[in-house]
Coordinates of C-alpha atoms (C1' of nucleotides) in Angstrom, one line a residue:
Chain A
X1322 CA 172.9 62.1 -122.9
X1323 CA 171.6 63.7 -126.1
X1324 CA 173.8 66.4 -127.5
X1325 CA 171.8 68.9 -129.4
X1326 CA 174.7 69.6 -131.7
X1327 CA 174.5 66.2 -133.1
X1328 CA 171.0 65.0 -132.6
X1329 CA 168.0 67.1 -133.3
X1330 CA 165.6 67.0 -130.4
X1331 CA 162.1 66.0 -131.4
X1332 CA 159.3 66.0 -129.0
X1333 CA 155.6 65.5 -129.5
X1334 CA 152.2 66.1 -128.1
X1335 CA 150.0 63.1 -128.8
X1336 CA 146.4 63.7 -127.6
X1337 CA 143.3 61.6 -128.2
X1338 CA 140.7 63.4 -130.1
X1339 CA 138.1 63.0 -127.4
X1340 CA 136.6 66.5 -127.2
X1341 CA 137.6 70.0 -126.2
X1342 CA 141.3 70.6 -125.4
X1343 CA 142.0 70.5 -121.7
X1344 CA 144.4 72.9 -120.1
X1345 CA 146.3 70.1 -118.4
X1346 CA 147.2 68.6 -121.8
X1347 CA 148.3 72.0 -123.0
X1348 CA 150.6 72.4 -120.1
X1349 CA 152.2 69.0 -120.9
X1350 CA 152.5 70.1 -124.5
X1351 CA 154.1 73.3 -123.4
X1352 CA 156.9 71.5 -121.7
X1353 CA 157.6 69.4 -124.7
X1354 CA 157.4 72.4 -126.9
X1355 CA 159.7 74.5 -124.8
X1356 CA 162.2 71.7 -124.6
X1357 CA 162.2 71.3 -128.4
X1358 CA 162.6 75.0 -128.9
X1359 CA 165.3 75.3 -126.4
X1360 CA 167.3 72.8 -128.4
X1361 CA 166.4 74.1 -131.8
X1362 CA 164.5 70.8 -132.5
X1363 CA 161.0 70.0 -133.7
X1364 CA 157.7 69.7 -132.0
X1365 CA 155.2 67.3 -133.5
X1366 CA 151.5 66.9 -133.1
X1367 CA 150.2 63.4 -133.4
X1368 CA 146.6 62.4 -133.1
X1369 CA 146.0 59.1 -131.2
X1370 CA 142.6 58.0 -132.4
X1371 CA 143.0 54.3 -131.9
X1372 CA 139.9 54.1 -129.8
X1373 CA 137.2 54.6 -132.3
X1374 CA 134.5 54.7 -129.7
X1375 CA 135.9 57.7 -127.9
X1376 CA 136.7 59.8 -131.0
X1377 CA 134.8 63.0 -131.2
X1378 CA 134.5 64.7 -134.5
X1379 CA 135.9 68.2 -134.5
X1380 CA 138.4 67.5 -131.8
X1381 CA 141.5 68.0 -134.0
X1382 CA 140.2 71.4 -135.0
X1383 CA 139.8 72.4 -131.3
X1384 CA 143.3 71.2 -130.5
X1385 CA 144.8 73.0 -133.4
X1386 CA 142.9 76.2 -132.6
X1387 CA 144.2 76.1 -129.0
X1388 CA 147.8 75.8 -130.2
X1389 CA 147.3 78.5 -132.7
X1390 CA 145.8 80.8 -130.1
X1391 CA 148.7 80.1 -127.6
X1392 CA 151.2 80.7 -130.4
X1393 CA 152.7 77.2 -129.8
X1394 CA 153.9 76.5 -133.3
X1395 CA 153.8 72.9 -134.6
X1396 CA 156.5 71.7 -137.0
X1397 CA 154.8 68.5 -138.1
X1398 CA 151.3 67.4 -137.7
X1399 CA 148.0 66.5 -139.5
X1400 CA 147.8 70.0 -140.9
X1401 CA 151.4 70.9 -141.5
X1402 CA 152.4 67.5 -142.7
X1403 CA 156.0 66.4 -142.5
X1404 CA 158.4 63.7 -143.5
X1405 CA 157.1 61.1 -141.1
X1406 CA 153.4 61.2 -141.6
X1407 CA 150.6 60.5 -141.6
X1408 CA 150.2 62.1 -138.2
X1409 CA 146.9 60.5 -137.4
X1410 CA 147.1 57.0 -136.0
X1411 CA 144.0 55.6 -137.7
X1412 CA 145.8 56.3 -141.0
X1413 CA 148.8 54.1 -139.9
X1414 CA 147.1 50.9 -139.1
X1415 CA 149.1 48.7 -141.4
X1416 CA 152.3 49.8 -139.7
X1417 CA 151.1 48.7 -136.3
X1418 CA 149.8 45.4 -137.7
X1419 CA 153.1 44.7 -139.3
X1420 CA 155.1 45.2 -136.1
X1421 CA 152.6 43.3 -134.0
X1422 CA 152.9 40.4 -136.4
X1423 CA 156.7 40.5 -136.2
X1424 CA 156.6 40.5 -132.5
X1425 CA 154.5 37.4 -132.6
X1426 CA 156.9 35.8 -135.0
X1427 CA 159.8 36.6 -132.8
X1428 CA 158.1 35.1 -129.9
X1429 CA 157.7 38.3 -128.0
X1430 CA 153.9 38.4 -128.3
X1431 CA 151.1 35.9 -128.9
X1432 CA 147.5 35.6 -130.0
X1433 CA 145.0 35.5 -127.2
X1434 CA 141.5 34.2 -127.9
X1435 CA 140.0 34.9 -124.4
X1436 CA 136.5 36.2 -124.8
X1437 CA 135.2 39.4 -123.1
X1438 CA 133.1 37.2 -120.8
X1439 CA 136.2 35.2 -119.8
X1440 CA 138.2 38.4 -119.1
X1441 CA 135.4 39.8 -117.1
X1442 CA 135.3 36.6 -115.0
X1443 CA 139.0 36.7 -114.4
X1444 CA 138.9 40.3 -113.3
X1445 CA 136.0 39.6 -111.0
X1446 CA 138.1 36.8 -109.5
X1447 CA 140.6 39.3 -108.3
X1448 CA 143.6 38.9 -110.6
X1449 CA 143.8 40.2 -114.1
X1450 CA 144.3 38.2 -117.2
X1451 CA 145.8 34.8 -116.3
X1452 CA 147.9 34.5 -119.5
X1453 CA 145.9 31.4 -120.5
X1454 CA 146.9 31.7 -124.2
X1455 CA 150.5 32.6 -123.6
X1456 CA 151.8 29.1 -124.2
X1457 CA 149.2 28.1 -126.9
X1458 CA 151.1 26.6 -129.8
X1459 CA 151.2 28.0 -133.2
X1460 CA 149.2 25.1 -134.7
X1461 CA 146.4 25.4 -132.1
X1462 CA 146.3 29.1 -132.6
X1463 CA 146.0 28.7 -136.3
X1464 CA 143.1 26.3 -135.8
X1465 CA 141.2 28.7 -133.5
X1466 CA 141.9 31.4 -136.0
X1467 CA 140.5 29.2 -138.8
X1468 CA 137.4 28.7 -136.8
X1469 CA 136.9 32.5 -137.0
X1470 CA 137.5 33.1 -133.4
X1471 CA 138.5 36.7 -132.7
X1472 CA 141.8 37.3 -131.0
X1473 CA 144.0 40.1 -129.7
X1474 CA 147.8 40.1 -129.7
X1475 CA 149.3 40.3 -126.3
X1476 CA 152.9 41.1 -125.2
X1477 CA 154.8 38.5 -123.4
X1478 CA 156.0 40.2 -120.3
X1479 CA 158.8 38.6 -118.4
X1480 CA 157.4 36.6 -115.5
X1481 CA 160.1 37.4 -113.1
X1482 CA 162.9 39.9 -112.5
X1483 CA 162.8 43.6 -112.6
X1484 CA 162.7 46.3 -115.2
X1485 CA 164.3 49.6 -114.5
X1486 CA 164.2 52.8 -116.5
X1487 CA 165.4 56.4 -116.3
X1488 CA 163.1 59.3 -116.1
X1489 CA 164.4 62.7 -116.6
X1490 CA 162.3 64.1 -113.8
X1491 CA 162.5 61.4 -111.2
X1492 CA 165.6 59.5 -111.9
X1493 CA 165.7 55.8 -111.9
X1494 CA 162.5 53.9 -111.3
X1495 CA 162.3 50.1 -110.9
X1496 CA 159.4 47.7 -111.2
X1497 CA 158.9 44.0 -110.6
X1498 CA 158.0 42.3 -113.8
X1499 CA 155.6 39.9 -112.1
X1500 CA 153.5 42.9 -111.4
X1501 CA 152.8 43.6 -115.0
X1502 CA 150.3 41.9 -117.2
X1503 CA 150.5 40.7 -120.7
X1504 CA 149.2 43.8 -122.2
X1505 CA 147.1 43.9 -125.4
X1506 CA 149.1 45.3 -128.3
X1507 CA 146.6 44.8 -131.0
X1508 CA 142.9 44.7 -130.5
X1509 CA 140.6 42.3 -132.2
X1510 CA 139.3 45.1 -134.5
X1511 CA 142.9 45.4 -135.9
X1512 CA 143.5 48.7 -134.1
X1513 CA 146.6 48.9 -131.9
X1514 CA 146.4 50.0 -128.3
X1515 CA 148.4 53.0 -127.0
X1516 CA 151.2 50.7 -125.8
X1517 CA 152.0 49.5 -129.3
X1518 CA 151.0 52.5 -131.3
X1519 CA 153.0 55.2 -129.5
X1520 CA 156.2 53.1 -129.6
X1521 CA 155.9 52.3 -133.3
X1522 CA 155.2 56.0 -134.0
X1523 CA 157.7 57.5 -131.7
X1524 CA 160.3 55.3 -133.3
X1525 CA 159.3 56.0 -136.8
X1526 CA 158.8 59.7 -136.2
X1527 CA 162.3 59.9 -134.6
X1528 CA 161.1 61.2 -131.3
X1529 CA 164.0 61.7 -129.0
X1530 CA 162.2 62.7 -125.8
X1531 CA 158.9 61.2 -124.8
X1532 CA 157.0 63.7 -122.6
X1533 CA 153.8 62.5 -121.1
X1534 CA 151.7 62.7 -117.9
X1535 CA 152.7 60.7 -114.8
X1536 CA 149.8 58.4 -115.2
X1537 CA 151.9 56.6 -117.7
X1538 CA 154.6 55.8 -115.2
X1539 CA 153.1 52.4 -114.2
X1540 CA 153.2 51.2 -117.8
X1541 CA 156.7 52.5 -118.3
X1542 CA 158.4 49.1 -117.7
X1543 CA 156.0 47.5 -120.2
X1544 CA 157.0 50.1 -122.8
X1545 CA 160.6 49.6 -122.0
X1546 CA 160.2 45.9 -122.7
X1547 CA 158.4 46.5 -125.9
X1548 CA 161.1 48.9 -127.1
X1549 CA 163.6 46.2 -126.3
X1550 CA 161.7 43.4 -128.0
X1551 CA 161.4 45.6 -131.1
X1552 CA 165.1 46.2 -130.9
X1553 CA 164.9 49.9 -131.2
X1554 CA 167.1 52.5 -129.5
X1555 CA 165.4 54.0 -126.5
X1556 CA 164.4 57.6 -126.4
X1557 CA 164.5 59.6 -123.2
X1558 CA 161.5 59.8 -121.0
X1559 CA 160.0 62.5 -118.9
X1560 CA 156.9 61.7 -116.9
X1561 CA 155.3 65.1 -116.2
X1562 CA 153.4 66.0 -113.1
X1563 CA 149.8 66.8 -113.6
X1564 CA 147.4 69.5 -112.6
X1565 CA 145.1 68.8 -109.6
X1566 CA 141.8 70.5 -108.8
X1567 CA 142.2 73.9 -107.1
X1568 CA 141.6 72.2 -103.8
X1569 CA 144.4 69.7 -104.5
X1570 CA 141.9 66.8 -104.6
X1571 CA 142.0 64.7 -107.7
X1572 CA 143.1 65.3 -111.2
X1573 CA 141.9 68.5 -112.7
X1574 CA 138.6 67.6 -114.3
X1575 CA 136.9 69.2 -117.2
X1576 CA 133.6 69.9 -115.7
X1577 CA 134.0 70.6 -112.0
X1578 CA 132.1 73.8 -111.9
X1579 CA 131.9 73.6 -108.2
X1580 CA 135.4 74.9 -108.1
X1581 CA 134.7 78.5 -108.5
X1582 CA 136.5 81.6 -107.3
X1583 CA 134.6 84.8 -106.5
X1584 CA 131.5 83.3 -108.1
X1585 CA 133.2 82.7 -111.4
X1586 CA 133.7 79.2 -112.7
X1587 CA 137.3 78.1 -113.2
X1588 CA 138.4 77.9 -116.8
X1589 CA 139.7 74.5 -117.7
X1590 CA 139.1 74.1 -121.4
X1591 CA 141.0 76.0 -124.0
X1592 CA 138.0 77.6 -125.4
X1593 CA 137.0 78.9 -122.0
X1594 CA 140.3 80.8 -121.8
X1595 CA 139.7 82.2 -125.2
X1596 CA 136.1 83.2 -124.4
X1597 CA 137.2 84.7 -121.1
X1598 CA 139.5 86.9 -123.2
X1599 CA 142.6 86.0 -121.3
X1600 CA 145.8 87.1 -123.1
X1601 CA 147.5 84.1 -124.6
X1602 CA 150.9 85.2 -123.4
X1603 CA 149.5 85.4 -119.9
X1604 CA 148.1 81.9 -120.1
X1605 CA 151.5 80.6 -121.4
X1606 CA 153.4 82.4 -118.6
X1607 CA 150.9 81.1 -116.1
X1608 CA 151.3 77.5 -117.3
X1609 CA 155.0 77.6 -117.4
X1610 CA 155.1 78.7 -113.8
X1611 CA 153.5 75.5 -112.6
X1612 CA 156.0 72.7 -112.0
X1613 CA 158.8 74.8 -113.4
X1614 CA 160.2 78.2 -112.6
X1615 CA 162.2 80.7 -114.5
X1616 CA 164.7 81.4 -111.8
X1617 CA 166.0 84.7 -110.5
X1618 CA 162.7 85.1 -108.6
X1619 CA 161.0 86.1 -111.8
X1620 CA 157.4 85.3 -112.3
X1621 CA 156.7 87.3 -115.4
X1622 CA 158.6 86.4 -118.6
X1623 CA 158.0 85.7 -122.2
X1624 CA 158.2 82.3 -123.8
X1625 CA 161.1 83.5 -125.8
X1626 CA 163.0 84.0 -122.5
X1627 CA 161.7 80.7 -121.2
X1628 CA 163.1 78.9 -124.2
X1629 CA 166.5 80.0 -123.3
X1630 CA 166.6 78.2 -120.0
X1631 CA 163.9 75.5 -119.9
X1632 CA 165.0 72.0 -119.1
X1633 CA 162.9 68.9 -118.5
X1634 CA 165.3 68.0 -115.8
X1635 CA 164.3 71.0 -113.8
X1636 CA 160.6 70.1 -113.7
X1637 CA 159.2 69.6 -110.2
X1638 CA 158.1 66.0 -109.9
X1639 CA 155.1 66.8 -107.6
X1640 CA 151.6 67.4 -109.0
X1641 CA 150.2 70.8 -108.4
X1642 CA 146.9 72.2 -107.3
X1643 CA 145.6 74.4 -110.2
X1644 CA 146.7 77.9 -109.1
X1645 CA 144.1 79.7 -111.1
X1646 CA 144.0 82.9 -109.0
X1647 CA 147.5 83.7 -110.3
X1648 CA 146.2 83.9 -113.9
X1649 CA 144.1 87.0 -113.2
X1650 CA 147.1 88.7 -111.7
X1651 CA 149.3 87.8 -114.6
X1652 CA 146.7 88.8 -117.1
X1653 CA 146.6 92.2 -115.4
X1654 CA 150.3 92.5 -115.6
X1655 CA 150.2 91.8 -119.3
X1656 CA 147.4 94.3 -119.9
X1657 CA 149.4 96.9 -118.1
X1658 CA 152.4 96.4 -120.2
X1659 CA 150.6 96.0 -123.5
X1660 CA 151.0 98.8 -126.0
X1661 CA 148.1 101.2 -126.5
X1662 CA 147.5 100.1 -130.1
X1663 CA 147.4 96.4 -129.2
X1664 CA 145.1 97.1 -126.3
X1665 CA 142.8 99.1 -128.5
X1666 CA 142.6 96.2 -131.0
X1667 CA 141.9 93.8 -128.1
X1668 CA 139.2 96.0 -126.6
X1669 CA 137.5 97.0 -129.7
X1670 CA 135.8 93.7 -130.5
X1671 CA 134.6 93.5 -126.9
X1672 CA 133.0 96.9 -127.0
X1673 CA 131.5 96.1 -130.4
X1674 CA 130.1 92.9 -129.1
X1675 CA 128.5 94.7 -126.2
X1676 CA 126.9 97.0 -128.9
X1677 CA 129.0 100.1 -128.2
X1678 CA 130.0 101.9 -131.3
X1679 CA 133.7 102.3 -131.2
X1680 CA 135.5 105.5 -132.0
X1681 CA 139.1 104.5 -132.2
X1682 CA 140.4 107.9 -131.3
X1683 CA 138.3 108.0 -128.2
X1684 CA 139.4 104.5 -127.3
X1685 CA 143.1 105.5 -127.6
X1686 CA 142.3 108.5 -125.3
X1687 CA 140.7 106.4 -122.7
X1688 CA 143.3 103.6 -122.6
X1689 CA 145.8 105.5 -120.5
X1690 CA 143.4 106.1 -117.7
X1691 CA 141.8 102.6 -118.1
X1692 CA 144.7 100.2 -118.4
X1693 CA 145.8 99.8 -114.8
X1694 CA 142.2 99.2 -113.9
X1695 CA 141.7 96.1 -116.0
X1696 CA 142.4 92.6 -114.7
X1697 CA 140.5 91.1 -117.6
X1698 CA 139.7 92.8 -120.9
X1699 CA 136.0 92.4 -120.3
X1700 CA 136.3 94.8 -117.3
X1701 CA 136.3 97.5 -119.9
X1702 CA 132.5 97.3 -120.1
X1703 CA 131.6 98.1 -116.5
X1704 CA 134.5 100.5 -116.0
X1705 CA 134.5 102.5 -119.2
X1706 CA 131.5 101.5 -121.3
X1707 CA 129.9 104.9 -120.7
X1708 CA 132.6 106.5 -122.9
X1709 CA 131.5 104.6 -125.9
X1710 CA 127.7 104.5 -125.6
X1711 CA 125.9 107.2 -127.6
X1712 CA 126.3 110.3 -125.5
X1713 CA 122.9 111.5 -126.5
X1714 CA 121.4 108.5 -124.7
X1715 CA 123.2 109.2 -121.4
X1716 CA 120.9 108.8 -118.4
X1717 CA 121.6 110.5 -115.1
X1718 CA 122.1 108.0 -112.3
X1719 CA 119.6 107.8 -109.5
X1720 CA 120.0 110.0 -106.5
X1721 CA 121.6 107.4 -104.3
X1722 CA 124.6 107.1 -106.6
X1723 CA 125.0 110.9 -106.8
X1724 CA 124.8 111.6 -103.1
X1725 CA 128.1 111.2 -101.3
X1726 CA 128.9 110.2 -97.8
X1727 CA 127.5 112.5 -95.1
X1728 CA 125.5 114.5 -97.6
X1729 CA 121.9 114.8 -98.6
X1730 CA 120.1 115.5 -101.7
X1731 CA 119.9 119.2 -101.2
X1732 CA 123.5 119.6 -100.4
X1733 CA 124.4 117.6 -103.4
X1734 CA 122.3 119.7 -105.6
X1735 CA 123.8 122.8 -104.2
X1736 CA 127.3 121.4 -104.8
X1737 CA 126.6 120.5 -108.4
X1738 CA 125.0 123.9 -109.1
X1739 CA 127.9 125.6 -107.7
X1740 CA 130.4 123.6 -109.7
X1741 CA 128.8 124.4 -113.0
X1742 CA 129.8 128.0 -113.4
X1743 CA 133.3 127.3 -112.1
X1744 CA 133.8 124.6 -114.7
X1745 CA 132.1 126.7 -117.3
X1746 CA 134.4 129.6 -116.8
X1747 CA 137.6 127.6 -116.6
X1748 CA 140.0 128.9 -119.2
X1749 CA 141.7 125.5 -119.5
X1750 CA 139.5 122.4 -119.2
X1751 CA 142.4 120.1 -118.6
X1752 CA 142.2 117.6 -115.8
X1753 CA 144.8 119.4 -113.8
X1754 CA 143.1 122.7 -114.1
X1755 CA 139.7 121.2 -113.2
X1756 CA 141.4 119.5 -110.2
X1757 CA 142.8 122.7 -108.9
X1758 CA 139.6 124.6 -109.4
X1759 CA 137.4 122.0 -107.7
X1760 CA 139.8 121.7 -104.8
X1761 CA 139.4 125.4 -104.2
X1762 CA 135.7 125.1 -104.6
X1763 CA 135.5 122.3 -102.1
X1764 CA 137.5 124.2 -99.6
X1765 CA 135.3 127.3 -100.0
X1766 CA 132.2 125.2 -99.5
X1767 CA 133.6 123.4 -96.5
X1768 CA 133.3 120.1 -98.3
X1769 CA 135.8 117.2 -98.6
X1770 CA 137.5 116.8 -102.0
X1771 CA 136.0 113.3 -102.1
X1772 CA 132.5 114.6 -101.7
X1773 CA 132.9 117.1 -104.6
X1774 CA 134.9 114.8 -106.8
X1775 CA 132.6 111.9 -106.1
X1776 CA 129.4 113.7 -106.9
X1777 CA 130.9 114.9 -110.1
X1778 CA 132.1 111.4 -111.0
X1779 CA 128.7 110.0 -110.5
X1780 CA 127.0 112.8 -112.4
X1781 CA 129.4 112.5 -115.4
X1782 CA 129.9 108.7 -115.6
X1783 CA 126.7 107.5 -114.0
X1784 CA 128.9 105.2 -111.9
X1785 CA 130.3 105.0 -108.4
X1786 CA 133.5 103.4 -109.7
X1787 CA 135.2 104.8 -112.7
X1788 CA 138.4 106.1 -114.1
X1789 CA 139.6 109.4 -112.6
X1790 CA 136.8 112.1 -112.7
X1791 CA 138.7 115.0 -114.2
X1792 CA 140.5 113.0 -116.8
X1793 CA 137.1 111.6 -117.7
X1794 CA 135.6 115.1 -118.0
X1795 CA 138.5 116.2 -120.1
X1796 CA 137.9 113.4 -122.6
X1797 CA 134.1 114.0 -122.6
X1798 CA 134.7 117.7 -123.1
X1799 CA 133.3 120.7 -121.3
X1800 CA 129.9 120.8 -123.0
X1801 CA 129.1 117.2 -122.5
X1802 CA 130.4 117.3 -118.9
X1803 CA 128.2 120.2 -118.0
X1804 CA 125.2 118.8 -119.8
X1805 CA 125.6 115.6 -117.7
X1806 CA 125.9 117.6 -114.5
X1807 CA 122.6 119.4 -115.3
X1808 CA 121.0 116.1 -116.0
X1809 CA 122.1 115.0 -112.6
X1810 CA 120.5 118.0 -111.1
X1811 CA 117.2 117.1 -112.7
X1812 CA 117.5 113.6 -111.3
X1813 CA 118.0 115.0 -107.8
X1814 CA 115.0 117.3 -108.2
X1815 CA 112.8 114.3 -109.1
X1816 CA 114.2 112.5 -106.1
X1817 CA 113.3 115.4 -103.9
X1818 CA 109.7 115.5 -105.2
X1819 CA 109.2 111.8 -104.7
X1820 CA 110.4 111.7 -101.2
X1821 CA 109.0 115.1 -100.4
Chain B
rG545 C1' 143.8 45.1 -102.0
rG546 C1' 148.6 45.1 -105.0
rC547 C1' 152.2 48.2 -107.5
rC548 C1' 154.2 53.0 -108.7
rC549 C1' 155.0 58.3 -108.0
rC550 C1' 154.8 62.5 -104.8
rU551 C1' 155.1 65.6 -99.9
rU552 C1' 158.6 73.4 -98.2
rC553 C1' 153.8 79.3 -96.3
rG554 C1' 146.1 78.6 -98.1
rU555 C1' 148.2 78.1 -103.3
rC556 C1' 152.4 78.2 -107.2
rU557 C1' 157.4 77.8 -106.0
rA558 C1' 163.3 78.7 -104.6
rG559 C1' 166.3 75.3 -102.0
rC560 C1' 170.3 70.0 -105.1
rG561 C1' 174.6 68.9 -96.5
rG562 C1' 176.8 74.3 -93.7
rC563 C1' 175.2 80.8 -97.6
rC564 C1' 168.2 78.9 -94.2
rU565 C1' 166.9 82.8 -87.5
rA566 C1' 163.9 78.9 -95.0
rG567 C1' 163.8 83.3 -100.3
rG568 C1' 160.2 84.9 -104.2
rA569 C1' 155.1 85.2 -106.2
rU570 C1' 150.0 85.0 -105.5
rG571 C1' 146.0 85.4 -102.2
rC572 C1' 144.8 87.8 -97.4
rC573 C1' 145.6 92.1 -93.8
rA574 C1' 147.6 97.0 -92.6
rC575 C1' 149.8 101.5 -93.9
rC576 C1' 151.5 105.1 -97.7
rC577 C1' 150.0 107.4 -102.4
rU578 C1' 145.1 108.9 -103.7
rU579 C1' 138.8 112.0 -106.1
rU580 C1' 136.3 106.2 -106.5
rC581 C1' 138.3 101.6 -108.2
rA582 C1' 142.7 99.8 -109.6
rA583 C1' 147.9 100.1 -110.3
rG584 C1' 152.3 101.3 -107.5
rG585 C1' 155.2 101.5 -102.7
rU586 C1' 156.1 99.8 -97.6
rG587 C1' 155.2 96.3 -93.9
rG588 C1' 152.6 92.0 -91.6
rA589 C1' 150.6 87.1 -90.6
rG590 C1' 151.9 82.5 -93.1
rA591 C1' 155.6 76.4 -94.5
rC592 C1' 160.3 72.4 -94.3
rA593 C1' 153.8 66.2 -92.8
rC594 C1' 155.5 62.9 -88.6
rG595 C1' 159.2 59.4 -86.5
rG596 C1' 163.8 57.2 -86.7
rG597 C1' 168.6 57.0 -88.6
rU598 C1' 173.5 58.8 -91.5
rU599 C1' 176.6 63.1 -90.5
rC600 C1' 180.7 67.5 -86.8
rG601 C1' 176.2 69.5 -89.2
rA602 C1' 169.7 67.7 -92.6
rG603 C1' 164.5 71.3 -95.5
rU604 C1' 168.5 69.0 -98.3
rC605 C1' 170.8 61.8 -97.9
rC606 C1' 168.5 56.7 -96.1
rC607 C1' 164.4 53.9 -93.8
rG608 C1' 159.6 53.8 -91.8
rU609 C1' 154.7 55.9 -90.9
rA610 C1' 150.9 59.1 -92.4
rG611 C1' 148.7 61.9 -96.2
rG612 C1' 148.0 62.9 -101.5
rG613 C1' 148.0 61.4 -106.7
rG614 C1' 148.0 57.5 -110.3
rC615 C1' 147.9 52.6 -112.5
rU616 C1' 145.7 47.9 -112.0
rA617 C1' 140.6 47.9 -119.8
rC618 C1' 140.5 44.8 -126.5
rC619 C1' 140.7 53.9 -122.9
rA620 C1' 144.4 56.9 -123.7

RNA sequence: GGCCCCUUCGUCUAGCGGCCUAGGAUGCCACCCUUUCAAGGUGGAGACACGGGUUCGAGUCCCGUAGGGGCUACCA
């Protein structure tokens, strides 16, 4: 067992730069990151771009942007450098070639000259590669090489017996060697495969705990044998469960837009979370609750708190359906507990983008009555956009918004007309004062509070749903509130003419 | 097909042989609060996949079955 007092824990996230950063990868990264932080160790980002065909330009930027947004700090990586770089595999080709060569010299690997056509044939025949070059002598191999025949380097997997390894999450796992193939270590283009590259790098980068998705479990024995052949001390392994689609069917995919909740598509890519304006700390909290739990029946916690108790050994081995509905709830929790200033700075760009000029003092006034009503920051527009639009442009809502339950246009007009002088003569225009006055007014007019308050709400906000009416009027001020009520009266009059 | 991993409320999870007539969260429903919508409060419906063992005792250990996921590339 690794003792953090003596050995610095070093974990890494090693994605392939194949496009936008996926939330599943971020969750795997999160677990490695938390573990490193828990033990005061280092977290490394390494780019595994050994498949040139699949490399997508700009991927590294997207990955780094996602980490920065989530506030997952990276100790060593392509951008921050470090003592064990370079951190991009395509820049370390010589290293892999050296070790592949040594493996061949030591008899643990061999050159294989099988052509793609031959391989295809073997695969079609049922079995995989039949190890036809495993016993080819050095002399013959040299001859083929001299003829310019392309070759790969394959690992000599033991033909019989078993290979067992320990996984921090699932315990001991055992595999029959005969089941494994002689995997390719070095491709004919001189690039290594994942199997060779990650081991060479994890060793040279002093990685102590390899955290990776469960899909690597079947090749775990192969890797164990390669480590052994190289003669390097084994790190610990944790094969992490993966995220499944929300319906539990299949691995969470990038573009399954059919999985939507309440008509909205489910965010899967890092930039989608950013664009949807989720709070990064909510996303981190959300991710850490899948496959791991804080304990004490607590669902809401900071990463700082999580760092104090995270352990890879506590990770649930089962895959999880992507519980995206919980994210909205968590996001709402974080919005509610966010400081007014922070919320203001978060909301401001959203309002500006929607072309509402932002008066910061007004925004700060609105936040207390708005905060609990936001699940997502974007909700500010439909809920409270009217506060920030130019008041001079305010349009009275149509009659059907103004008229409350069990009322008609005439009664509504009468109600609003009657309310105007009461509000106008109020000594104190505070919400409380308005509330008391309007309650008395409703009673005197034999109306329900809801009918009076609702009509006023619609008149003043133009909406059926809004922050509390009187608080809203207090912020708008008496003059503006009364002006809007009069505008509503005009709208009602037009309605009466049209239908009369 | 072969091999590997997994299996508690719809979903995320607690549970590491007796504390479980299975706890929390989310979602859903109801009620309370209430001027709308939220938030908040209270309550409700809702799970140990199945079958065998082991044990005085099993959600917890073992085996099998079923279901799910993955691997089986000169992709990672």
